Coordinates of N, CA and C in Angstrom, one line a residue:
X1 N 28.9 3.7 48.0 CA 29.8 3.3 49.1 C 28.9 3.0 50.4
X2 N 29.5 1.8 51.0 CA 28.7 1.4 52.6 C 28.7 2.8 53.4
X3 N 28.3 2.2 54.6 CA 28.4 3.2 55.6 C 30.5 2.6 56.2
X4 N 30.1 1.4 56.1 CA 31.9 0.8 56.2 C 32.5 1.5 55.6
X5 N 32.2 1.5 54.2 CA 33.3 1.8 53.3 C 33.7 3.9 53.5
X6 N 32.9 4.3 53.9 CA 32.6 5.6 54.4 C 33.9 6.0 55.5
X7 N 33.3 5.1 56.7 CA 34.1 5.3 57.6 C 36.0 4.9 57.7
X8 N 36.0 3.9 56.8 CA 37.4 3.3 56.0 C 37.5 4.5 55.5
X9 N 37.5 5.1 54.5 CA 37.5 6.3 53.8 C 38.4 7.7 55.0
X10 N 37.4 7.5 55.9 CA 37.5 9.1 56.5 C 39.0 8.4 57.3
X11 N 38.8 7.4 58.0 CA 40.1 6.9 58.6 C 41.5 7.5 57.6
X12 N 41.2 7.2 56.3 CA 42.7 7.3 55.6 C 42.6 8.9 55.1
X13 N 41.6 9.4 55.0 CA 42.2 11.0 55.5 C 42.6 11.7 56.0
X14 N 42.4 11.3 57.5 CA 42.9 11.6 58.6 C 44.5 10.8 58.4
X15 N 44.2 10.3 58.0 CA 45.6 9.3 58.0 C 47.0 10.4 57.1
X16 N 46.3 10.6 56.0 CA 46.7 11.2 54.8 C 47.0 12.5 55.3
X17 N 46.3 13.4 56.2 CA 46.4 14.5 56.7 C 47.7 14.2 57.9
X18 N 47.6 13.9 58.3 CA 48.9 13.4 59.2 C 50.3 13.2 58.7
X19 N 50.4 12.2 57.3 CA 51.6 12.4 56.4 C 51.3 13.6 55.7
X20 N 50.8 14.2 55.7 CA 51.0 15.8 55.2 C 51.7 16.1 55.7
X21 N 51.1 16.5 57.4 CA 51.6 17.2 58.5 C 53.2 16.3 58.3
X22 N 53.5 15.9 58.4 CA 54.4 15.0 59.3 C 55.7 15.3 57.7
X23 N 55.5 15.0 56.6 CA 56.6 15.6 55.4 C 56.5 17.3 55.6
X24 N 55.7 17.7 55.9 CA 55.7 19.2 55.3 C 56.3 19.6 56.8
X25 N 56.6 18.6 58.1 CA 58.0 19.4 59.4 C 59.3 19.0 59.1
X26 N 58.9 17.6 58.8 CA 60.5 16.8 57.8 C 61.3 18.2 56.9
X27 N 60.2 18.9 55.8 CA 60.8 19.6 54.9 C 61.3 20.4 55.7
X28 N 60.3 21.1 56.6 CA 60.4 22.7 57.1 C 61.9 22.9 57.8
X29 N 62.2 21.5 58.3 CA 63.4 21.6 59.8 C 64.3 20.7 59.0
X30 N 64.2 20.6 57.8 CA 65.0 19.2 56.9 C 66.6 19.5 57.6
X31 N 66.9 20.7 58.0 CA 68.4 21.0 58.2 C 68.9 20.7 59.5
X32 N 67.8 20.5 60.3 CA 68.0 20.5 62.2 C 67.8 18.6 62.3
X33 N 67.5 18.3 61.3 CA 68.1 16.6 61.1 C 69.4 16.3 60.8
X34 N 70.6 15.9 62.2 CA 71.4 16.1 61.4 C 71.9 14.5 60.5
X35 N 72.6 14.6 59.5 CA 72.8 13.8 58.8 C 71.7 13.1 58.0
X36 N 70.5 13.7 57.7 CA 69.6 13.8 56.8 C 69.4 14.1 55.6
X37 N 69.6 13.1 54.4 CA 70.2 13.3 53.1 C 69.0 13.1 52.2
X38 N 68.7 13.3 51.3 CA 67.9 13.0 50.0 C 66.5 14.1 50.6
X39 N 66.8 15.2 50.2 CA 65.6 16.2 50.9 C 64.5 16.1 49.7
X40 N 65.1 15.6 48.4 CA 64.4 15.7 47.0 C 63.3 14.5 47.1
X41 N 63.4 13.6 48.0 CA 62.5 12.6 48.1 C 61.9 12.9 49.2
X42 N 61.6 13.7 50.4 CA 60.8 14.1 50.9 C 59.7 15.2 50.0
X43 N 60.4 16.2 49.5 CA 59.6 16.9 48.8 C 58.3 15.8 47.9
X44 N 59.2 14.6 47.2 CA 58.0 13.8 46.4 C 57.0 13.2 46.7
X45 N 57.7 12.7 47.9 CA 56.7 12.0 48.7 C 55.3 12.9 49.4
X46 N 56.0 13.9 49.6 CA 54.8 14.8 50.6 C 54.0 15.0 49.0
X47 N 54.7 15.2 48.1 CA 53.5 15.5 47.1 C 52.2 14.3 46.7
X48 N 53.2 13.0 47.1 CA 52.3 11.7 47.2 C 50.9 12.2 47.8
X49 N 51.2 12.2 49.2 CA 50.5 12.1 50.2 C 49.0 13.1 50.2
X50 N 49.9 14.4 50.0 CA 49.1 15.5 49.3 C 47.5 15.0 47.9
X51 N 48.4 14.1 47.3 CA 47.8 13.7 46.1 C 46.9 13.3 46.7
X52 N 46.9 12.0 47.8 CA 46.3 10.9 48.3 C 44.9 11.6 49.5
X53 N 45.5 12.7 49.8 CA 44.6 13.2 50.5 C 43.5 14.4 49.8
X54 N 43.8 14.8 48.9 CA 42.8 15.7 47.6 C 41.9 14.2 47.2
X55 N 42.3 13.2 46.8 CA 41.7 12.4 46.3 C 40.3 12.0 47.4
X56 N 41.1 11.6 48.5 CA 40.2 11.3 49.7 C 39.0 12.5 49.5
X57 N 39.6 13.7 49.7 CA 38.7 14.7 50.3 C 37.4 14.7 48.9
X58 N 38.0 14.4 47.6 CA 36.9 14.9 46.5 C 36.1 13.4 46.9
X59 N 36.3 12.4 47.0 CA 35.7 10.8 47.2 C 34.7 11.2 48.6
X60 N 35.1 11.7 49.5 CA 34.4 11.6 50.1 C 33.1 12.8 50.8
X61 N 33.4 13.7 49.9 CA 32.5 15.2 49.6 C 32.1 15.6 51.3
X62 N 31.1 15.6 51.1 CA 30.5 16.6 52.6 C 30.7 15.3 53.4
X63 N 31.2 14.2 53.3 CA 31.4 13.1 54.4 C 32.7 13.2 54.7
X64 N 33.8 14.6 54.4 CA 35.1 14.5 54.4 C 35.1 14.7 56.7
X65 N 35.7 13.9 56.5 CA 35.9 14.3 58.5 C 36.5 15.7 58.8
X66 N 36.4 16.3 60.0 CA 36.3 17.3 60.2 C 36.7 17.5 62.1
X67 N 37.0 18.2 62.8 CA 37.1 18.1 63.9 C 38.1 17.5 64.7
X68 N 39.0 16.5 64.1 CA 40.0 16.3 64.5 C 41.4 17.6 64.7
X69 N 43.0 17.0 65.6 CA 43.7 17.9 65.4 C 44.7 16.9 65.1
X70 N 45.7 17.3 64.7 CA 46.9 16.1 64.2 C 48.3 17.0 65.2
X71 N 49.3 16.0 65.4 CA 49.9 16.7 66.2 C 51.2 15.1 66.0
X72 N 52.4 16.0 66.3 CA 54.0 15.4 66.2 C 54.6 15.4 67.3
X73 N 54.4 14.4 68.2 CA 54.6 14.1 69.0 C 56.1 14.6 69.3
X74 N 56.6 15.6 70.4 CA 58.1 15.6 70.5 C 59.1 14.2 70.4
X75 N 58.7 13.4 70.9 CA 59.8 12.2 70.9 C 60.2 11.7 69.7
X76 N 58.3 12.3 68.5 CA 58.7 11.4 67.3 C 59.8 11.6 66.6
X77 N 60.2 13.0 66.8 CA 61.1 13.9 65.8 C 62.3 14.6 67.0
X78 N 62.6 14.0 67.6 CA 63.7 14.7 68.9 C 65.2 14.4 68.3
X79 N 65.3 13.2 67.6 CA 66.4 12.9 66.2 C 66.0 12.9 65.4
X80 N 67.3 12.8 64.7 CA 67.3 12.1 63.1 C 67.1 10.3 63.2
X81 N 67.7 9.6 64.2 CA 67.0 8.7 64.3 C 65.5 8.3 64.6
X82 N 65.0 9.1 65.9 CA 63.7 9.2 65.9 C 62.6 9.2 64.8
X83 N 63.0 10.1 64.2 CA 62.0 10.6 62.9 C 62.2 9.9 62.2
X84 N 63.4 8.7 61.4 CA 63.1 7.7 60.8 C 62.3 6.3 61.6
X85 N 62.7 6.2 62.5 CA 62.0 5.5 63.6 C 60.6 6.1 63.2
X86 N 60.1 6.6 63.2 CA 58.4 6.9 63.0 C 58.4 7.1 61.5
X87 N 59.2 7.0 60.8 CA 58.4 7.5 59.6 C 58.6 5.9 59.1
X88 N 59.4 4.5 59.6 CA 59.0 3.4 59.7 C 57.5 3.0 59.9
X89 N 57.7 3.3 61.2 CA 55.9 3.0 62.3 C 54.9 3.4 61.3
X90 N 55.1 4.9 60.3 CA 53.7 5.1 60.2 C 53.9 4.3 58.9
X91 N 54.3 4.0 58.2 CA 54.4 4.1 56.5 C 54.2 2.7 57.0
X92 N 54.7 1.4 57.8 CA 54.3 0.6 58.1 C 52.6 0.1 58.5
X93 N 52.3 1.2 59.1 CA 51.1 1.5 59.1 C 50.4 1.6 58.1
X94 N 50.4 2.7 57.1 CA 50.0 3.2 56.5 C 49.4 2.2 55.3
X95 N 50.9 1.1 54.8 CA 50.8 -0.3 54.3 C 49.6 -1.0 54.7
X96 N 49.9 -1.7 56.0 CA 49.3 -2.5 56.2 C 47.5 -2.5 56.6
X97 N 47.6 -0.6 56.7 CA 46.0 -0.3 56.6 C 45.5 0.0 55.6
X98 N 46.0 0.4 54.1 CA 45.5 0.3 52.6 C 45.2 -1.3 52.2
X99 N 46.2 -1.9 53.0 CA 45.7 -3.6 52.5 C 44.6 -3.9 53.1
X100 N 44.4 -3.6 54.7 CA 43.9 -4.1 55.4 C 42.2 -3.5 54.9
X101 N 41.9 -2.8 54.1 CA 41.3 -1.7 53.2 C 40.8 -2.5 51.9
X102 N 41.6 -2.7 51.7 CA 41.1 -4.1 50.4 C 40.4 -5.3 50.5
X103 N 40.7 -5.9 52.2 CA 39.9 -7.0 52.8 C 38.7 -6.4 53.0
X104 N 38.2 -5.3 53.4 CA 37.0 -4.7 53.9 C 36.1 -3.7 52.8
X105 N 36.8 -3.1 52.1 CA 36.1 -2.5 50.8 C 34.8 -3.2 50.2
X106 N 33.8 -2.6 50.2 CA 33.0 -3.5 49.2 C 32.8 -3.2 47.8
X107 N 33.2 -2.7 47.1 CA 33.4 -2.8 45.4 C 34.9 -2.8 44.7
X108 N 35.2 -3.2 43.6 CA 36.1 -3.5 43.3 C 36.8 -2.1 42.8
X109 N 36.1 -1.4 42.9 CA 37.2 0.2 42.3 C 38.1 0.8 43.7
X110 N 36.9 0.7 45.0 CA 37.8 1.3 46.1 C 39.0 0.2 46.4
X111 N 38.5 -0.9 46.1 CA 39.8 -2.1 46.5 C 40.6 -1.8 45.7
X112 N 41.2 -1.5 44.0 CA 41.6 -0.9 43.6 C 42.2 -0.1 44.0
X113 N 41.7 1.3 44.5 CA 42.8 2.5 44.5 C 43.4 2.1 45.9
X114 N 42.7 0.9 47.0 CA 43.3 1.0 48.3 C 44.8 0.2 48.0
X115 N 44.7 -0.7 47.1 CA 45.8 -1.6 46.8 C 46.8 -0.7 46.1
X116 N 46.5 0.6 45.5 CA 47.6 1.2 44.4 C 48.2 2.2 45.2
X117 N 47.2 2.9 46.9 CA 48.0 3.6 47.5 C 48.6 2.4 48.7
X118 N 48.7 1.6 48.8 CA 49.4 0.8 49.9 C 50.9 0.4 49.0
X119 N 50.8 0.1 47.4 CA 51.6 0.1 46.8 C 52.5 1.5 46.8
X120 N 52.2 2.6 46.9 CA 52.8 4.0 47.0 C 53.4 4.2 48.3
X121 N 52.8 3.4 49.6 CA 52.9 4.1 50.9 C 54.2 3.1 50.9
X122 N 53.9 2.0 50.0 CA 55.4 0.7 50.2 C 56.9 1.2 49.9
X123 N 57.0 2.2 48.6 CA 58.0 3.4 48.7 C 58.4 3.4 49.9
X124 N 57.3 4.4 50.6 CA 58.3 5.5 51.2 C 58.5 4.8 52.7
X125 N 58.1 3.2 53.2 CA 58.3 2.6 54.0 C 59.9 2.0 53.7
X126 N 60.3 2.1 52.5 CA 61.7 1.3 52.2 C 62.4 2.1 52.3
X127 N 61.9 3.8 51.8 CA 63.2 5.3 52.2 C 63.6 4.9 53.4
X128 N 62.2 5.1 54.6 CA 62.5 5.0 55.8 C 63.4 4.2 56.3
X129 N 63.0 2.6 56.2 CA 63.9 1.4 56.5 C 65.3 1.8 55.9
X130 N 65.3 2.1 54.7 CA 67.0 1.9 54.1 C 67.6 3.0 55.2
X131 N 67.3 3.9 55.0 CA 67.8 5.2 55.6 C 67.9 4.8 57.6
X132 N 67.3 3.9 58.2 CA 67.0 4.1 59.3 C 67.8 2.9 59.4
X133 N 68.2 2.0 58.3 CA 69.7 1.3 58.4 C 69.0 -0.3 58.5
X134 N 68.0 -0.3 58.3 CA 66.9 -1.6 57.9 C 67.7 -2.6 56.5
X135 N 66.8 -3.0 55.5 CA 67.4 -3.7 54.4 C 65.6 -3.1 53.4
X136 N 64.8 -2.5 53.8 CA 63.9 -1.4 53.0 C 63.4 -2.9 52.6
X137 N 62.7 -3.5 52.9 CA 62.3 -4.9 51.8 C 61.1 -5.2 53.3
X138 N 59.4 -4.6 52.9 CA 58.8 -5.9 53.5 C 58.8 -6.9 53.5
X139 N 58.0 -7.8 54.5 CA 57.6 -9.1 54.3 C 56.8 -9.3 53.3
X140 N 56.9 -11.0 52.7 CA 56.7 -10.9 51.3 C 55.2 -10.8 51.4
X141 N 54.3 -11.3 52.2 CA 52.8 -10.8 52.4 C 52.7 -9.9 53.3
X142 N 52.6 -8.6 53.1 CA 52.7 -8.0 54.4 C 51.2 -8.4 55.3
X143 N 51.6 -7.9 56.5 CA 50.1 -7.6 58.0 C 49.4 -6.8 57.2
X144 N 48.3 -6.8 57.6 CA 46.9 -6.1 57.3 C 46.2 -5.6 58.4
X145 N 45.6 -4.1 59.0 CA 45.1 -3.9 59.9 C 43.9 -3.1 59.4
X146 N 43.0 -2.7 60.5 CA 41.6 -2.6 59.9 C 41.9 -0.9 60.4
X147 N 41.0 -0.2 59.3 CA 41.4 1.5 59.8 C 40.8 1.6 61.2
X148 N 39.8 0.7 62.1 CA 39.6 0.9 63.4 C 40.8 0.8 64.4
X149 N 41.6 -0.2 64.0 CA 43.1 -0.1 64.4 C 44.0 0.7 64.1
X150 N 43.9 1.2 63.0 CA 44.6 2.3 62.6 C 44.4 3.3 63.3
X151 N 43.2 3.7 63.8 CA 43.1 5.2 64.0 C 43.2 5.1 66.0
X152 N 42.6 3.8 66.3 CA 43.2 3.9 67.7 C 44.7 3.6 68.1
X153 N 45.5 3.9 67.2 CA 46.9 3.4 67.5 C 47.3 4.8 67.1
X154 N 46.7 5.5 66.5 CA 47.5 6.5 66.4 C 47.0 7.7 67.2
X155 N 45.7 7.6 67.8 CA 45.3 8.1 68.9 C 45.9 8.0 69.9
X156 N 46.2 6.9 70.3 CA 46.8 6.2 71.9 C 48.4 6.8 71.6
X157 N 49.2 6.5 70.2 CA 50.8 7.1 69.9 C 50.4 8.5 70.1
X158 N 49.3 9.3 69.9 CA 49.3 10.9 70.1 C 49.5 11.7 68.8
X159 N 49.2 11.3 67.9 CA 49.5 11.6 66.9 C 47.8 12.4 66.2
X160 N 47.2 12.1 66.7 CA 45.1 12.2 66.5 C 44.4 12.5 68.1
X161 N 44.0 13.5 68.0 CA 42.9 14.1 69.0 C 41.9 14.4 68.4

């Protein structure tokens, strides 16, 4: 792997560690959402993410990042609207930086798994939309952003220190 493909890498750990964090408060407080239904697809999902981040961490061995803190912004989760409101934002994210992952990758195995978890993160961007009263259906090409975008947007939203 590049030194690129390296730092792409650590971005979607961090990323990955974040939807950890972020299903495993969904679950914790799943009752203080109110009118928040299908708790059995939160549980699956966080197992996704979970998955996605074991993977990261064994792929990227003693290059796994380190020193960061992740953090839930009060406003993200102040509703039940809110919290689907962000769990749009990230999973939208989350999409369009696994694609955007595929443009930049340089061998064809990391492009590979970056296109099968962008396919996974497409899920749980349609929970969010249907549930947040959307129609759950990306654009038929989705956006593509570069994990350097990724990670300063989620820096500046407060989400990464």
């Amino acid at each position: 792997a590049t030194k690129s493909d390296v730092a792409t890498l650590q971005v979607a750990y961090i990323a990955e560690s974040l939807a950890v964090k972020v299903y495993s408060t969904i679950i914790a407080n799943f009752s203080s959402f109110k009118g928040l239904q299908n708790k059995d697809y939160f549980q699956l999902a966080l197992k996704n993410e979970e998955f996605h981040k074991a993977f990261l961490a064994k792929a990227l061995g003693s290059k796994k990042p380190s020193g960061f803190t992740l953090h839930i912004p009060k406003a993200a989760v102040a509703s039940t609207k809110a919290l689907l409101g962000t769990g749009v934002a990230l999973e939208t994210a989350f999409v369009e930086t696994y694609l955007g992952a595929v443009e930049t990758l340089s061998s064809t195995d990391l492009k590979v798994v970056a296109a099968k978890v962008a396919a996974n993160e497409a899920t749980h961007y349609s929970f969010f939309d249907a549930a947040f009263g959307g129609h759950a259906v990306l654009p038929s090409l989705p956006g593509t952003i570069t994990a350097k975008t990724a990670a300063a947007t989620l820096i500046k939203d407060g989400f990464i220190s």
